[in-house]
Amino acid sequence: MPDSQPQPPHSSSSSSSPDTSGDPAALLLCGARLTDGRTVDVRLGGGRIEAVGTVGSLGAYATRVDLSGYLLLPAPAEPHAHGDTALSADADGPLSYDLQDVQRRATAAALLQLGHGATALRSHVRIGDVPGLGALAAVLQARRALRGLAELTAVAMPRVLTGAAGADGLAMLRDAVKMGASVVGGCPDRDPDPTGYVEAVLEVASEHGCPVDLHTDGDDPARLARLAAMAGGLRPGVTIGPCGGSPLPAEVASRPLTARGGGVTVVCSLRRLRGAERAPGSVRCCGRPGCGWRRAAARCGTCRTRWAAGTPWRRRTCSPPATACARRRPTTP
């Protein structure tokens, strides 16, 4: 079977293969090609890879899948998702933070990713303000429901952590970790004191021994390097992304992190990897004149409709209902 025209893999049972030696519950992937060019058989059992060998070397098993002509890869991971607000771009009215609605969205989004092969997802979950800890509780319920299918990691993301207004957010961040949030993070740029915000997140991470995932546009590589330097010994567990605001190519923007903050992981959005550009301080919804979505307003510059959080780059019909705004929602509202 040529690699250029693979056919759907087919299974054959013991009825067509009389040799049933070995574990009858095992699954044998036959003739798969690896990234290094080797063609191998892979034996699976108990939810794990038991053996990898040359074609025909692993014996006959009750269930075989012919992967001739197919490339076999490890399952991909989604490092930056928002399960609490996913799939809501086309919702009517205010976004619902009802526990069941959030759990449904988070579960549906994870299953959608799973359908494309992603078995591990990191979901940033807003805490405080309107959702309190309810959205996190719903995402954690989704995580339990997905056990055995996908590994869902929740990142607690408070809005403000400094000053008098940040006291509640800091307490809630600690409560979120106790509830089951595996990672702490948030958006330093939205706090009046971004440096203080990062220090607070790192303090909580150090207290509980958990990773850090900071949400930033990354429009200043030197500032990214300072963030990495602040992480100190926590650097191996620190992630910074999606870095969608940097005017520099992704590899250039992440260079200071490599030099000064070894161990920091940089997650770049798909738009950044494609080299998309935008004007400093604003995000354009589309290329049409008069369309100027701005971060502070969170509204379309033409029809003034407030964008709903959800899957990036979904088209949205704005009000009045008869007016098709045809704008695209920015990746990071």
Coordinates of C-alpha atoms in Angstrom, one line a residue:
M1 CA 0.0 0.0 0.0
P2 CA 1.6 3.3 -1.0
D3 CA 2.2 5.9 1.7
S4 CA 0.6 8.6 -0.5
Q5 CA -2.7 6.8 -0.6
P6 CA -3.3 5.0 2.7
Q7 CA -6.4 3.0 3.2
P8 CA -8.4 2.7 6.4
P9 CA -6.7 0.2 8.7
H10 CA -8.6 -3.1 9.1
S11 CA -8.6 -5.6 11.9
S12 CA -8.6 -9.4 11.6
S13 CA -9.7 -11.7 14.4
S14 CA -8.6 -15.1 15.5
S15 CA -11.3 -16.6 13.2
S16 CA -9.1 -15.8 10.2
S17 CA -5.8 -16.4 12.1
P18 CA -5.9 -19.8 13.8
D19 CA -2.7 -19.2 15.7
T20 CA -3.8 -17.7 19.0
S21 CA -0.5 -18.0 20.9
G22 CA 0.3 -15.3 23.3
D23 CA -2.1 -13.0 25.2
P24 CA -5.5 -13.1 23.4
A25 CA -6.3 -9.6 24.9
A26 CA -3.2 -8.0 23.2
L27 CA -3.4 -5.9 20.1
L28 CA -0.7 -6.1 17.5
L29 CA -0.2 -3.1 15.2
C30 CA 1.5 -4.5 12.1
G31 CA 3.8 -2.8 9.6
A32 CA 3.7 0.7 11.0
R33 CA 6.3 3.2 9.9
L34 CA 8.1 5.3 12.6
T35 CA 9.5 8.8 12.2
D36 CA 13.0 7.4 11.8
G37 CA 11.9 5.4 8.7
R38 CA 11.7 2.0 10.4
T39 CA 8.8 -0.3 9.7
V40 CA 7.8 -2.2 12.9
D41 CA 5.2 -4.2 14.7
V42 CA 3.9 -2.8 18.0
R43 CA 2.2 -4.9 20.7
L44 CA -0.2 -3.3 23.0
G45 CA -1.6 -4.8 26.2
G46 CA -3.2 -3.5 29.4
G47 CA -3.3 0.0 28.0
R48 CA 0.5 0.1 27.5
I49 CA 3.0 -0.5 24.8
E50 CA 4.5 -3.9 25.6
A51 CA 7.0 -4.4 22.8
V52 CA 8.3 -2.9 19.5
G53 CA 10.0 -5.2 17.0
T54 CA 10.7 -5.8 13.4
V55 CA 7.8 -6.9 11.2
G56 CA 6.8 -10.5 12.1
S57 CA 8.9 -10.7 15.2
L58 CA 6.3 -10.4 17.9
G59 CA 4.3 -13.5 17.1
A60 CA 0.6 -14.0 16.2
Y61 CA -2.2 -12.5 18.3
A62 CA -5.9 -12.7 18.3
T63 CA -6.4 -9.1 17.1
R64 CA -4.2 -7.5 14.5
V65 CA -4.4 -4.1 12.8
D66 CA -2.6 -3.7 9.5
L67 CA -0.9 -0.2 9.5
S68 CA 1.1 -0.7 6.3
G69 CA 1.6 2.7 4.7
Y70 CA 0.7 4.6 7.8
L71 CA 2.9 6.7 10.0
L72 CA 2.7 5.9 13.7
L73 CA 3.2 8.8 16.1
P74 CA 2.8 9.3 19.8
A75 CA -0.5 11.0 20.9
P76 CA -0.3 14.8 20.6
A77 CA -1.0 17.1 23.6
E78 CA -3.0 20.3 23.7
P79 CA -0.9 22.7 25.9
H80 CA -3.2 25.7 25.9
A81 CA -7.0 25.4 26.1
H82 CA -9.9 27.0 27.9
G83 CA -12.3 24.3 28.7
D84 CA -14.6 26.5 30.8
T85 CA -15.4 28.8 27.9
A86 CA -14.8 26.5 25.0
L87 CA -17.4 26.1 22.2
S88 CA -19.3 29.2 23.3
A89 CA -18.5 31.7 20.5
D90 CA -21.9 31.2 18.9
A91 CA -23.9 31.2 22.2
D92 CA -26.7 33.7 22.6
G93 CA -26.7 36.0 25.6
P94 CA -24.2 36.1 28.4
L95 CA -21.9 33.1 28.9
S96 CA -23.3 30.7 31.4
Y97 CA -21.1 29.6 34.2
D98 CA -23.6 27.1 35.5
L99 CA -21.7 24.0 36.7
Q100 CA -23.5 21.7 34.3
D101 CA -22.9 24.0 31.3
V102 CA -19.2 24.4 32.1
Q103 CA -18.8 20.7 32.6
R104 CA -20.6 20.0 29.3
R105 CA -18.4 22.5 27.4
A106 CA -15.1 21.2 28.9
T107 CA -16.0 17.6 28.2
A108 CA -17.2 18.3 24.7
A109 CA -14.0 20.3 23.9
A110 CA -11.8 17.5 25.3
L111 CA -13.6 14.8 23.3
L112 CA -13.3 17.0 20.2
Q113 CA -9.5 17.2 20.8
L114 CA -9.4 13.5 21.5
G115 CA -11.1 12.9 18.1
H116 CA -8.0 14.5 16.6
G117 CA -5.7 12.3 18.7
A118 CA -4.9 14.5 21.6
T119 CA -4.9 12.5 24.8
A120 CA -3.5 15.2 27.1
L121 CA -5.0 18.7 27.5
R122 CA -4.0 21.6 29.8
S123 CA -7.1 23.8 30.4
H124 CA -6.8 27.4 31.8
V125 CA -9.8 28.0 34.1
R126 CA -10.9 31.4 35.3
I127 CA -11.4 31.7 39.0
G128 CA -12.8 34.6 41.0
D129 CA -15.1 37.3 39.7
V130 CA -18.3 35.8 38.2
P131 CA -17.4 32.1 38.3
G132 CA -15.8 32.0 41.7
L133 CA -14.5 28.4 42.1
G134 CA -17.6 27.0 40.3
A135 CA -16.0 26.8 36.8
L136 CA -13.0 25.0 38.3
A137 CA -15.2 22.5 40.1
A138 CA -17.0 21.8 36.8
V139 CA -13.7 21.3 34.9
L140 CA -12.5 19.0 37.6
Q141 CA -15.7 17.0 37.3
A142 CA -15.0 16.8 33.5
R143 CA -11.5 15.6 34.3
R144 CA -12.9 12.7 36.4
A145 CA -15.4 11.8 33.7
L146 CA -12.7 11.7 31.1
R147 CA -10.4 9.4 33.1
G148 CA -9.1 6.6 30.9
L149 CA -9.8 8.6 27.7
A150 CA -7.9 11.8 28.1
E151 CA -5.8 13.5 30.8
L152 CA -7.2 16.9 31.5
T153 CA -5.0 19.2 33.6
A154 CA -6.6 22.3 35.2
V155 CA -4.8 25.6 35.5
A156 CA -6.2 28.0 38.1
M157 CA -6.3 31.5 36.6
P158 CA -7.2 34.4 38.9
R159 CA -7.6 37.9 37.5
V160 CA -6.0 40.1 40.2
L161 CA -3.5 39.1 42.9
T162 CA -2.0 42.3 44.1
G163 CA -3.2 45.2 46.4
A164 CA -6.4 45.2 48.4
A165 CA -8.4 43.8 45.4
G166 CA -6.0 40.9 45.0
A167 CA -6.3 39.5 48.6
D168 CA -9.4 37.5 47.7
G169 CA -7.8 36.3 44.5
L170 CA -4.8 35.1 46.3
A171 CA -6.8 33.2 48.9
M172 CA -9.0 31.7 46.1
L173 CA -5.9 30.6 44.2
R174 CA -4.7 28.6 47.3
D175 CA -8.2 27.2 47.6
A176 CA -8.1 26.2 43.9
V177 CA -5.0 24.1 44.5
K178 CA -6.5 22.4 47.5
M179 CA -9.6 21.6 45.3
G180 CA -7.5 19.8 42.7
A181 CA -6.0 22.4 40.3
S182 CA -2.7 20.9 39.1
V183 CA -1.2 24.1 37.9
V184 CA -1.3 27.8 39.0
G185 CA -1.1 30.7 36.5
G186 CA -3.0 33.6 35.2
C187 CA -2.5 36.8 33.2
P188 CA 0.0 39.1 34.8
D189 CA -0.7 41.8 32.2
R190 CA -4.2 42.3 33.6
D191 CA -3.0 43.0 37.1
P192 CA -2.1 46.6 38.1
D193 CA 1.2 45.2 39.2
P194 CA 2.3 42.5 36.7
T195 CA 5.6 41.8 38.6
G196 CA 3.8 41.4 41.9
Y197 CA 1.3 39.1 40.2
V198 CA 4.1 36.8 39.0
E199 CA 5.7 36.8 42.4
A200 CA 2.3 35.8 44.0
V201 CA 1.8 33.0 41.6
L202 CA 5.4 31.7 42.1
E203 CA 4.9 31.9 45.9
V204 CA 1.8 29.7 45.7
A205 CA 3.5 27.3 43.3
S206 CA 6.5 27.0 45.7
E207 CA 4.2 26.4 48.7
H208 CA 2.3 23.6 47.0
G209 CA 5.0 22.2 44.7
C210 CA 3.0 22.7 41.5
P211 CA 3.9 23.9 38.0
V212 CA 3.2 27.4 36.7
D213 CA 1.6 28.5 33.4
L214 CA 1.5 32.2 32.8
H215 CA -0.8 33.7 30.2
T216 CA 0.9 36.5 28.2
D217 CA 1.1 38.0 24.8
G218 CA 4.9 38.1 25.0
D219 CA 5.2 41.4 23.1
D220 CA 8.5 42.2 24.9
P221 CA 11.1 39.5 24.8
A222 CA 13.2 41.2 27.4
R223 CA 10.3 41.1 29.8
L224 CA 9.8 37.5 29.1
A225 CA 13.4 36.9 30.1
R226 CA 12.8 38.7 33.3
L227 CA 9.7 36.6 34.0
A228 CA 11.8 33.5 33.5
A229 CA 14.6 34.8 35.7
M230 CA 12.1 35.4 38.5
A231 CA 11.0 31.8 38.4
G232 CA 14.4 30.7 39.8
G233 CA 14.4 27.0 40.8
L234 CA 10.8 26.6 39.6
R235 CA 11.9 27.1 36.0
P236 CA 11.6 23.5 34.9
G237 CA 7.9 23.6 35.7
V238 CA 7.2 27.1 34.2
T239 CA 5.3 27.6 31.0
I240 CA 4.7 30.9 29.2
G241 CA 2.3 31.4 26.4
P242 CA 0.6 31.9 24.0
C243 CA 3.0 34.8 23.0
G244 CA 0.6 36.0 20.4
G245 CA 1.6 39.6 20.6
S246 CA 5.3 39.5 19.8
P247 CA 6.2 41.1 16.5
L248 CA 9.2 38.8 16.3
P249 CA 9.3 35.2 14.9
A250 CA 8.6 32.6 17.5
E251 CA 12.1 31.3 17.6
V252 CA 13.6 34.8 18.1
A253 CA 11.0 35.8 20.8
S254 CA 11.9 32.7 22.8
R255 CA 15.6 33.1 22.5
P256 CA 16.0 35.3 25.7
L257 CA 14.1 32.6 27.6
T258 CA 16.6 30.0 26.4
A259 CA 19.5 32.1 27.3
R260 CA 18.4 33.4 30.8
G261 CA 15.6 31.1 31.8
G262 CA 16.7 27.6 30.8
G263 CA 13.9 25.1 31.4
V264 CA 11.0 27.5 30.7
T265 CA 8.6 26.1 28.2
V266 CA 7.3 28.6 25.6
V267 CA 3.9 27.8 24.0
C268 CA 3.2 29.9 20.8
S269 CA -0.3 30.2 19.3
L270 CA -1.0 28.9 15.8
R271 CA -1.2 32.4 14.5
R272 CA 2.3 33.1 15.9
L273 CA 3.7 30.0 14.2
R274 CA 2.2 31.1 11.0
G275 CA 3.8 34.5 11.3
A276 CA 0.6 36.5 11.7
E277 CA 1.1 40.2 12.6
R278 CA -1.0 42.7 14.5
A279 CA -0.5 46.3 15.5
P280 CA 0.8 46.9 19.0
G281 CA -2.0 47.5 21.6
S282 CA -4.8 46.3 19.4
V283 CA -6.2 43.2 17.6
R284 CA -7.9 43.5 14.3
C285 CA -11.0 41.3 13.8
C286 CA -10.5 41.2 10.1
G287 CA -9.1 43.3 7.3
R288 CA -12.2 45.3 6.6
P289 CA -12.0 49.1 7.1
G290 CA -13.4 50.3 10.4
C291 CA -13.0 47.0 12.2
G292 CA -10.8 47.5 15.2
W293 CA -11.3 45.2 18.1
R294 CA -9.4 46.5 21.1
R295 CA -8.4 44.7 24.2
A296 CA -9.8 47.4 26.6
A297 CA -13.2 47.5 25.0
A298 CA -13.5 43.8 24.2
R299 CA -16.0 44.9 21.5
C300 CA -16.1 44.9 17.7
G301 CA -15.1 48.3 16.5
T302 CA -17.9 48.4 13.9
C303 CA -21.1 46.9 15.5
R304 CA -20.0 47.2 19.1
T305 CA -21.0 43.7 20.0
R306 CA -19.1 42.2 22.9
W307 CA -17.2 39.1 21.8
A308 CA -18.0 35.9 23.7
A309 CA -15.0 33.8 24.9
G310 CA -14.7 30.5 23.2
T311 CA -12.9 28.6 20.4
P312 CA -10.4 30.9 18.7
W313 CA -11.2 32.2 15.2
R314 CA -14.8 31.3 15.1
R315 CA -17.0 33.6 12.9
R316 CA -19.7 35.3 14.9
T317 CA -22.9 37.1 13.8
C318 CA -23.2 40.4 15.6
S319 CA -26.3 42.5 16.5
P320 CA -28.6 43.6 15.1
P321 CA -29.4 40.0 14.1
A322 CA -29.7 40.8 10.4
T323 CA -26.2 42.2 10.3
A324 CA -23.5 39.7 9.6
C325 CA -20.4 41.3 11.1
A326 CA -18.1 38.5 9.6
R327 CA -15.4 39.4 12.1
R328 CA -13.2 36.8 13.7
R329 CA -12.8 36.7 17.4
P330 CA -9.2 37.3 18.6
T331 CA -7.3 34.4 20.1
T332 CA -6.8 36.0 23.5
P333 CA -9.7 38.3 24.5

